[in-house]
mmCIF file of C-alpha atoms in Angstrom:
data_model
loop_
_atom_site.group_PDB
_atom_site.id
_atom_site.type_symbol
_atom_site.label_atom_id
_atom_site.label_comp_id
_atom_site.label_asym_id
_atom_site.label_seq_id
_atom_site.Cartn_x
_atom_site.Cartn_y
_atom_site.Cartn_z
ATOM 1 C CA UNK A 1 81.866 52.675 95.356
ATOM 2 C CA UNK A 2 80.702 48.923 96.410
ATOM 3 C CA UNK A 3 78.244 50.284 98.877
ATOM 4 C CA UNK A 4 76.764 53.361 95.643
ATOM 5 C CA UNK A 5 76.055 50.382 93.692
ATOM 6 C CA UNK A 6 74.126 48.274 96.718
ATOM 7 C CA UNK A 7 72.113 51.546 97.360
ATOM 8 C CA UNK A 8 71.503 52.188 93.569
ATOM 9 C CA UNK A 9 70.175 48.879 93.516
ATOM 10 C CA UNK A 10 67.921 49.071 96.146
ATOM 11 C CA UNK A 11 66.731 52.161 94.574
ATOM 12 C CA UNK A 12 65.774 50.612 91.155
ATOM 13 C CA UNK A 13 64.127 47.774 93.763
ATOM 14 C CA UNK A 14 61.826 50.816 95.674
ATOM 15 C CA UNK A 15 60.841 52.115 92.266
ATOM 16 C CA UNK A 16 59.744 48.654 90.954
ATOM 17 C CA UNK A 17 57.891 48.171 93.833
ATOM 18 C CA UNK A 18 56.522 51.536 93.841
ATOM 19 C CA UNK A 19 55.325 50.567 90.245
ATOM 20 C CA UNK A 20 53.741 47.262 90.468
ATOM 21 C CA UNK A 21 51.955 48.798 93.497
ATOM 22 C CA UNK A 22 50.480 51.316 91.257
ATOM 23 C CA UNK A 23 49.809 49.484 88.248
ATOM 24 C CA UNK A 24 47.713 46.924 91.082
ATOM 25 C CA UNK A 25 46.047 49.918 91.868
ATOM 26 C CA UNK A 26 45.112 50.532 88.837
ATOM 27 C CA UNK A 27 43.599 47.042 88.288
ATOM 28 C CA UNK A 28 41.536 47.140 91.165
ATOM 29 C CA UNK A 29 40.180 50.649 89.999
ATOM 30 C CA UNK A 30 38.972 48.717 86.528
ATOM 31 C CA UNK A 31 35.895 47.850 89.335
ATOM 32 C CA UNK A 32 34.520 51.229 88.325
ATOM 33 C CA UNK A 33 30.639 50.179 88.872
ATOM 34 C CA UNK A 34 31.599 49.083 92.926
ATOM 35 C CA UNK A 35 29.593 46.771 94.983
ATOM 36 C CA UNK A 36 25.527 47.881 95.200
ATOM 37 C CA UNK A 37 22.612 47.421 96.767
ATOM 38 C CA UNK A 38 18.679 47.773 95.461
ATOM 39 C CA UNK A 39 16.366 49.900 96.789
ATOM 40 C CA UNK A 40 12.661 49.744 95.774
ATOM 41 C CA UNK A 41 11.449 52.185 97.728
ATOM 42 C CA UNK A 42 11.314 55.611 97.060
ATOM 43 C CA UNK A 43 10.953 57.045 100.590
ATOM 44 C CA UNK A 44 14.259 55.782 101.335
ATOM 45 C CA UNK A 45 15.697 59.210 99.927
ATOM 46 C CA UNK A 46 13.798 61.250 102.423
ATOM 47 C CA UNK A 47 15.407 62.804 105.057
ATOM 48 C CA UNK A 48 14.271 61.220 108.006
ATOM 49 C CA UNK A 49 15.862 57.699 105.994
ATOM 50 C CA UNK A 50 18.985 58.999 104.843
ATOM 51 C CA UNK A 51 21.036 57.973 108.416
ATOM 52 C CA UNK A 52 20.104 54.210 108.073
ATOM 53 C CA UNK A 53 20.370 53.933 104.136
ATOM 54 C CA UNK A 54 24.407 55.243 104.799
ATOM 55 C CA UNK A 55 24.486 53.252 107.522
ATOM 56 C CA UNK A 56 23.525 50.216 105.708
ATOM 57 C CA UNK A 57 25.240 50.901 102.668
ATOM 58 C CA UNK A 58 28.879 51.720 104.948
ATOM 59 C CA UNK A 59 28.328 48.031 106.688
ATOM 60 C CA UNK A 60 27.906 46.195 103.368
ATOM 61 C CA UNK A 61 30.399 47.988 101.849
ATOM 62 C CA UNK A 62 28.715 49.374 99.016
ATOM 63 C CA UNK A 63 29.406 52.151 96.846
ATOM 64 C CA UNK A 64 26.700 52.409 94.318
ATOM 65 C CA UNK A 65 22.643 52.208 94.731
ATOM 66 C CA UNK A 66 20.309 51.245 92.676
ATOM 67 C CA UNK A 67 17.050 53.523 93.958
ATOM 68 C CA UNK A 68 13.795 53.851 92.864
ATOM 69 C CA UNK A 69 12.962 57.052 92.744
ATOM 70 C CA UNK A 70 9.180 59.118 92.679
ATOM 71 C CA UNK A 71 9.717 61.560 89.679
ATOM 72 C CA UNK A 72 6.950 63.354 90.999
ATOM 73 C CA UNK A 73 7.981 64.418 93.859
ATOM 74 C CA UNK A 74 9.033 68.228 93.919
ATOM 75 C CA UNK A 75 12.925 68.330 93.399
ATOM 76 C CA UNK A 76 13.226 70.033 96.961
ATOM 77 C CA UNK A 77 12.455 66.717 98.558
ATOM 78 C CA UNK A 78 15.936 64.903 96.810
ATOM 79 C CA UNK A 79 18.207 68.137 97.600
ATOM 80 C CA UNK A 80 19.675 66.660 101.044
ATOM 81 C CA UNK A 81 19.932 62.753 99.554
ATOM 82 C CA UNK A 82 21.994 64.111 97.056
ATOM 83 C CA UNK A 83 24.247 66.266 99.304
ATOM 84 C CA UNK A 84 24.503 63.244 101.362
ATOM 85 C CA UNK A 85 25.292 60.833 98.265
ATOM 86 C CA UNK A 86 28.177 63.171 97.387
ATOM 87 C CA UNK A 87 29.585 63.662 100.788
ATOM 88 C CA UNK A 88 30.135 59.978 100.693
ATOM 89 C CA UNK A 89 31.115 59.837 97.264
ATOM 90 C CA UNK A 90 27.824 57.246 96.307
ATOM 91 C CA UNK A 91 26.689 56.789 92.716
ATOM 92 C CA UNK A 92 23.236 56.281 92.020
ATOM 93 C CA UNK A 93 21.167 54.455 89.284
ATOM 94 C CA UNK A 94 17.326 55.047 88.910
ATOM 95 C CA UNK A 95 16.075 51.992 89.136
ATOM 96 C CA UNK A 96 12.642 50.946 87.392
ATOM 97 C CA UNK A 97 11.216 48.589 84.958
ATOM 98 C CA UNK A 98 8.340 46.211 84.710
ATOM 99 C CA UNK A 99 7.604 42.734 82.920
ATOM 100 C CA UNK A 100 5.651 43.516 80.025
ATOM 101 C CA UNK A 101 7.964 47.113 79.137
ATOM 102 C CA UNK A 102 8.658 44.659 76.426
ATOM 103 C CA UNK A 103 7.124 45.946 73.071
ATOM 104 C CA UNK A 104 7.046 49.227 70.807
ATOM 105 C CA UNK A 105 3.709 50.159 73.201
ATOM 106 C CA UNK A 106 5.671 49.996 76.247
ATOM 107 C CA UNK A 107 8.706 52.295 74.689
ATOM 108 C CA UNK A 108 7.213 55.493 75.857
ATOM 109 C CA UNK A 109 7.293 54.180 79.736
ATOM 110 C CA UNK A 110 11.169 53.804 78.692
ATOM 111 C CA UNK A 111 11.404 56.598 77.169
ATOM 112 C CA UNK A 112 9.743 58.353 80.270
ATOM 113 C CA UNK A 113 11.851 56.664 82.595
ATOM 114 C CA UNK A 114 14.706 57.543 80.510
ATOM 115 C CA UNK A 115 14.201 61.118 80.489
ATOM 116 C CA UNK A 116 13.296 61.134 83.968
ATOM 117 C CA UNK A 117 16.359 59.990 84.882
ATOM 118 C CA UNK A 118 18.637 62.641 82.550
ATOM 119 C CA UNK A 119 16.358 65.339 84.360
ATOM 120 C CA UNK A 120 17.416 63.540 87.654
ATOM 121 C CA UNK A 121 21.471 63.487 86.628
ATOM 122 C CA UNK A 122 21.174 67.242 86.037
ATOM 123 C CA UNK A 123 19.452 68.090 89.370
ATOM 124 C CA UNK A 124 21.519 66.080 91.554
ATOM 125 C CA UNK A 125 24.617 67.714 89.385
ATOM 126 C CA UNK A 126 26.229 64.002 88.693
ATOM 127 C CA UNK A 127 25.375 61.834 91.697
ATOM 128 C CA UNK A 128 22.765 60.160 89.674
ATOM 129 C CA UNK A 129 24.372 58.787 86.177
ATOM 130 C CA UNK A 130 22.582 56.169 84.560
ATOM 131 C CA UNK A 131 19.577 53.794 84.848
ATOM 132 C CA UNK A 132 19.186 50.139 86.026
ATOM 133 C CA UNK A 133 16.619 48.157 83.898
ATOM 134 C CA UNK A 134 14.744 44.910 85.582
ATOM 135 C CA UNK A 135 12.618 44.395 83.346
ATOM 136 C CA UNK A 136 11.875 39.993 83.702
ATOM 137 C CA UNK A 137 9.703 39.104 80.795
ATOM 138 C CA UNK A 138 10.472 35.546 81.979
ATOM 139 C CA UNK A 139 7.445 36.244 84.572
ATOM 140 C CA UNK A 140 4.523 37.147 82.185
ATOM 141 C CA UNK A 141 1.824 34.385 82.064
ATOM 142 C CA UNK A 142 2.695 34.508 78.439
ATOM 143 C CA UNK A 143 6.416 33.087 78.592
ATOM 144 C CA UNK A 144 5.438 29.667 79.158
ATOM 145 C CA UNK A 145 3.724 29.870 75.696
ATOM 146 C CA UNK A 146 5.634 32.497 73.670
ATOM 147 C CA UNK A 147 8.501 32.712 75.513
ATOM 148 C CA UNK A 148 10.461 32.679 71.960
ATOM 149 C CA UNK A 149 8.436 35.564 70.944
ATOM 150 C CA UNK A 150 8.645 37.981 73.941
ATOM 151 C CA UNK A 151 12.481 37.325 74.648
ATOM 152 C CA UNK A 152 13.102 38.478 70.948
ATOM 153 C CA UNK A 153 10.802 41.561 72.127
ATOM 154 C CA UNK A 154 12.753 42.403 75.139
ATOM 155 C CA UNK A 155 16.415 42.352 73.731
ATOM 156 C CA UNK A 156 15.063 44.892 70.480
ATOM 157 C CA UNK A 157 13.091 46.820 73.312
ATOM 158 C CA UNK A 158 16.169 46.959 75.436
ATOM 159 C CA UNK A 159 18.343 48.068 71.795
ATOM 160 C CA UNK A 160 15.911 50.684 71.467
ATOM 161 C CA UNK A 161 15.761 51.757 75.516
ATOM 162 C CA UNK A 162 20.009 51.898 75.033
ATOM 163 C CA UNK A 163 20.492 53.995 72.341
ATOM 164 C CA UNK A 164 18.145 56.665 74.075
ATOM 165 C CA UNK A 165 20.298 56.406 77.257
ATOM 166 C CA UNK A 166 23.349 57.283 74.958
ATOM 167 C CA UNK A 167 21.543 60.131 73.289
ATOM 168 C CA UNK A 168 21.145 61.189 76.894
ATOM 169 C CA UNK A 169 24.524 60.387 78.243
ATOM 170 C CA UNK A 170 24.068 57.980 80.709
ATOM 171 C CA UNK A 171 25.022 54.637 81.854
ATOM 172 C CA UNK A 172 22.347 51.745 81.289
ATOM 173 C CA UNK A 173 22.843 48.253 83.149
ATOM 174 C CA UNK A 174 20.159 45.322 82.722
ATOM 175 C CA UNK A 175 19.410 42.922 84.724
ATOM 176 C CA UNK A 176 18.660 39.393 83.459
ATOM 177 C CA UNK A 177 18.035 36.230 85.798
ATOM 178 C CA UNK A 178 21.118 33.080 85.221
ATOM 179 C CA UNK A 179 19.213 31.337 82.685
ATOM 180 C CA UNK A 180 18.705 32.941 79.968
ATOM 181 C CA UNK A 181 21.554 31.625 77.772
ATOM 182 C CA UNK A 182 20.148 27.802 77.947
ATOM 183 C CA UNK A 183 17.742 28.400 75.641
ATOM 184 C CA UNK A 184 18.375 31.966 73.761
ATOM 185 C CA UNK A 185 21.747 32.139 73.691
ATOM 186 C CA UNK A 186 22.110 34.285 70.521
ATOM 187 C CA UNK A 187 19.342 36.564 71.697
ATOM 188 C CA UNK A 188 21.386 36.965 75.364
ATOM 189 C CA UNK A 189 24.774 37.779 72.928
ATOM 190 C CA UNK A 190 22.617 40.786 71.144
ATOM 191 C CA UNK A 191 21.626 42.090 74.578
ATOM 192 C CA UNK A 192 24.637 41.596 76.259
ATOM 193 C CA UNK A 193 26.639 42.939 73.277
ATOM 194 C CA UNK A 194 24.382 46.110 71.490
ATOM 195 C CA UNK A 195 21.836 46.953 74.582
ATOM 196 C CA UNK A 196 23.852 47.832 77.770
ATOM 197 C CA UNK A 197 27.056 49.364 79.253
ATOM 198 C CA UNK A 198 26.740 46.888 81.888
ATOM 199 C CA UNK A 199 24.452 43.587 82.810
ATOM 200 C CA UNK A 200 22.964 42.551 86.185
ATOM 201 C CA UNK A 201 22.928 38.697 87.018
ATOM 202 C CA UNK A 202 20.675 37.088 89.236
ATOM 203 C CA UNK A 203 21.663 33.463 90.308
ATOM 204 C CA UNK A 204 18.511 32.588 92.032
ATOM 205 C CA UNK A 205 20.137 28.693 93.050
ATOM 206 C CA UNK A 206 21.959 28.121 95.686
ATOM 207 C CA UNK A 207 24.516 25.383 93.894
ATOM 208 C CA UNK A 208 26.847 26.074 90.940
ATOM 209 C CA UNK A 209 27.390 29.661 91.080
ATOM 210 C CA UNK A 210 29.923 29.932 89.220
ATOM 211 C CA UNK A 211 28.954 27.826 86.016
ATOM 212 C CA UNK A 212 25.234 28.889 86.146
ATOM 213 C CA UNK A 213 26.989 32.990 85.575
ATOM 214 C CA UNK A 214 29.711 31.774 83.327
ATOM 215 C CA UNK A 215 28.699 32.515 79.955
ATOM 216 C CA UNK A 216 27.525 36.145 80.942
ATOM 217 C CA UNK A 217 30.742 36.698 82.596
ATOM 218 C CA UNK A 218 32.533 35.725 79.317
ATOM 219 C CA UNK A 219 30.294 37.797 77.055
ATOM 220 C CA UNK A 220 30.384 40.368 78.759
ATOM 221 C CA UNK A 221 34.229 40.187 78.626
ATOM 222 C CA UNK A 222 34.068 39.712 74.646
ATOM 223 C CA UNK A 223 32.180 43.036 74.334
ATOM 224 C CA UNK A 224 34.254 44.519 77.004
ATOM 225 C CA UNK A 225 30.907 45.352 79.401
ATOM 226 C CA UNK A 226 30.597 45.074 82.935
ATOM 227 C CA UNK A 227 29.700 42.376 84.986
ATOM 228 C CA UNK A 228 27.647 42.257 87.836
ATOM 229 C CA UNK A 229 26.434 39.426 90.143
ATOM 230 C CA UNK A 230 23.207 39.913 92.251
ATOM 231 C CA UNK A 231 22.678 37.808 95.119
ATOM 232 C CA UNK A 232 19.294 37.882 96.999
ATOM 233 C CA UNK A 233 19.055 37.776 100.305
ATOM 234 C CA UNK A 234 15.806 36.523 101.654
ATOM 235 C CA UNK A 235 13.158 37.155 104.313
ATOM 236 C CA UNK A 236 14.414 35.475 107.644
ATOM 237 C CA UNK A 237 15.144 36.193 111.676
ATOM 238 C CA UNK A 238 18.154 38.183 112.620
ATOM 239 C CA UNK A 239 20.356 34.757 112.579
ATOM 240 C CA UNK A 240 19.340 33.511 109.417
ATOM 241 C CA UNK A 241 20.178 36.750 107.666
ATOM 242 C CA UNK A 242 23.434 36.730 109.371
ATOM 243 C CA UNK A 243 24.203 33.269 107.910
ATOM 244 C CA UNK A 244 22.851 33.907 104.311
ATOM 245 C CA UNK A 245 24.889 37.296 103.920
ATOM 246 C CA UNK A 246 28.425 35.432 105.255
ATOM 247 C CA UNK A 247 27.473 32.671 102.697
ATOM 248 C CA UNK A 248 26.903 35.118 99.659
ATOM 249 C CA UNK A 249 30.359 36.970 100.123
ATOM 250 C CA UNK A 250 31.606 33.510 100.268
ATOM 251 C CA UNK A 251 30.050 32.886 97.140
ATOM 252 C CA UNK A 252 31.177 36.239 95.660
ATOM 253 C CA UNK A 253 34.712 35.109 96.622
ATOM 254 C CA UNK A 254 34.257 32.111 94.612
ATOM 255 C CA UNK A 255 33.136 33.814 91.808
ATOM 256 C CA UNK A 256 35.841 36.562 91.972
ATOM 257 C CA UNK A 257 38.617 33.904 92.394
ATOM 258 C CA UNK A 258 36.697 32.144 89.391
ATOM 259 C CA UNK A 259 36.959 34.954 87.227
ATOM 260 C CA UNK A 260 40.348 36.435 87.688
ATOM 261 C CA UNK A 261 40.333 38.746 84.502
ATOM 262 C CA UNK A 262 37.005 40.156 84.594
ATOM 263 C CA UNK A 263 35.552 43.472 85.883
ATOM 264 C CA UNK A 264 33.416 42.477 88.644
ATOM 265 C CA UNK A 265 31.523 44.023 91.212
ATOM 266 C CA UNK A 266 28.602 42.937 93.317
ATOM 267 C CA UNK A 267 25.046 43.766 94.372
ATOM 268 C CA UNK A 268 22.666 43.185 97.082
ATOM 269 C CA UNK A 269 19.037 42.661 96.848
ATOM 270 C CA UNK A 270 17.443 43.862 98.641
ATOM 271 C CA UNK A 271 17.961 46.945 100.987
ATOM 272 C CA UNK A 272 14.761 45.429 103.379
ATOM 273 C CA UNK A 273 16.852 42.458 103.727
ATOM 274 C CA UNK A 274 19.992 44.501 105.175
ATOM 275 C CA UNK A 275 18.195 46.554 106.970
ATOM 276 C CA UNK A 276 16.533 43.858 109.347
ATOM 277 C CA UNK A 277 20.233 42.722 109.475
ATOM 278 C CA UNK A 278 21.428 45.446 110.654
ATOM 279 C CA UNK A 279 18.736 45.753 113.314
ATOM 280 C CA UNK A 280 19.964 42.217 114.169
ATOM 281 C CA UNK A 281 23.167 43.027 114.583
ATOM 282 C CA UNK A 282 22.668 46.029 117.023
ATOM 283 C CA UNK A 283 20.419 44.285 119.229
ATOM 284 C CA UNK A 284 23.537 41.591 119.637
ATOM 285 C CA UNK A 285 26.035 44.721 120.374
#
């Protein structure tokens, strides 16, 4: 009777176990956007550069990319990146935007791109799902002297650009460098809270990465959107690439370990960048 009672016990332990262990899982699977990469060049979906982009994309441990993608190309062209997307269970985002898509003119490039990208979602069957806008007004000649003016054009541009994406059932993420809440902080709450599912940080320093992220990270917790944190990678030899990528998933550990609650996930730019590392890194093998 004694010995029922020890192995009824241990029982209830197993189960507990077995139940935290899933519940973790289920934490971990609130990371539903997965670490990316940026690709701004649409060749990379032909066939002769589908090996290396896999490749690339297995080594950094990336699920998701962020590809730029020539509309115009006949559908034919995409058929085998999306069968190899699939086969490795990749998401894609069509990625596109420039500075000055910024005012009611620039809507039907948005619109365009917006459509483009619901065509592409149908084609590919699901492997692509949503659109990545980097858009940086912050690098028209203009911001130094209207900067006011345009950043209140962006976020009702970016409004606008998100309610079509919703029409059209995808996913929208923005990207937005680290400094934007300094000095429009109530304009960065409006975007953050009515004009994405998800927003893209660049941290273009190399000191304070947490704090300089911080106030996205929570805002995008208040309006219970994801969180992503680019880090760029720049042009270097084999070594120095080497160096900067340990350094960033340091930093990215930081960060995580800094935000404990949020739904994080990380991104590369840019795919050049990890594919000279990756040459690097075969010529030491």
């Amino acid at each position: 009777m004694r010995m029922s009672r020890i192995m009824v016990g241990i029982m209830r332990l197993i189960c507990f176990l077995l139940a935290v262990s899933v519940l973790t899982g289920c934490e971990r699977k609130k990371e539903v956007y997965g670490d990316s990469i940026f690709s701004w060049h649409s060749e990379e979906i032909h066939k002769e550069s589908l090996a290396e982009l896999t490749e690339v994309m297995k080594a950094a441990n990336c699920s998701v990319l962020y590809q730029q993608i020539d509309y115009e190309e006949p559908p034919e062209m995409r058929e085998e990146f999306y069968a190899r997307m699939r086969q490795e269970e990749y998401r894609v985002y069509y990625l596109c935007g420039e500075p000055d898509w910024i005012t009611a003119d620039s809507m039907r490039y948005i619109e365009k791109a917006i459509l483009e990208t619901a065509a592409l979602k149908t084609e590919s069957d699901g492997v692509v799902c949503g659109l990545v806008f980097d858009v940086e007004p912050h690098t028209l000649a203009a911001w130094e002297t209207e900067a006011a003016k345009l950043m209140d054009s962006y976020v009702e541009t970016m409004l606008a650009a998100y309610q079509l994406a919703k029409k059209q059932e995808l996913e929208m993420i923005v990207c937005i460098p680290s400094f934007y809440d300094k000095e429009y902080p109530e304009q960065l709450e409006t975007l953050i809270a009515e004009g994405c599912d998800a927003i893209a940080v660049m941290n273009y320093t190399s000191r304070d990465h947490l704090d300089r992220v911080r106030t996205e990270a929570e805002l995008a917790k208040k309006y219970q959107k994801q969180f992503i944190y680019i880090s760029e990678v720049n042009a270097g030899e084999p070594q120095e690439l080497a160096e900067q990528m340990t350094e960033i998933r340091f930093v990215w550990e930081t960060v995580r370990s800094g935000l404990p609650e949020m739904e994080l996930s990380f991104s590369w730019h840019h795919l050049d960048r990890l594919k000279e590392w990756m040459k690097g890194e075969s010529k030491d093998e």
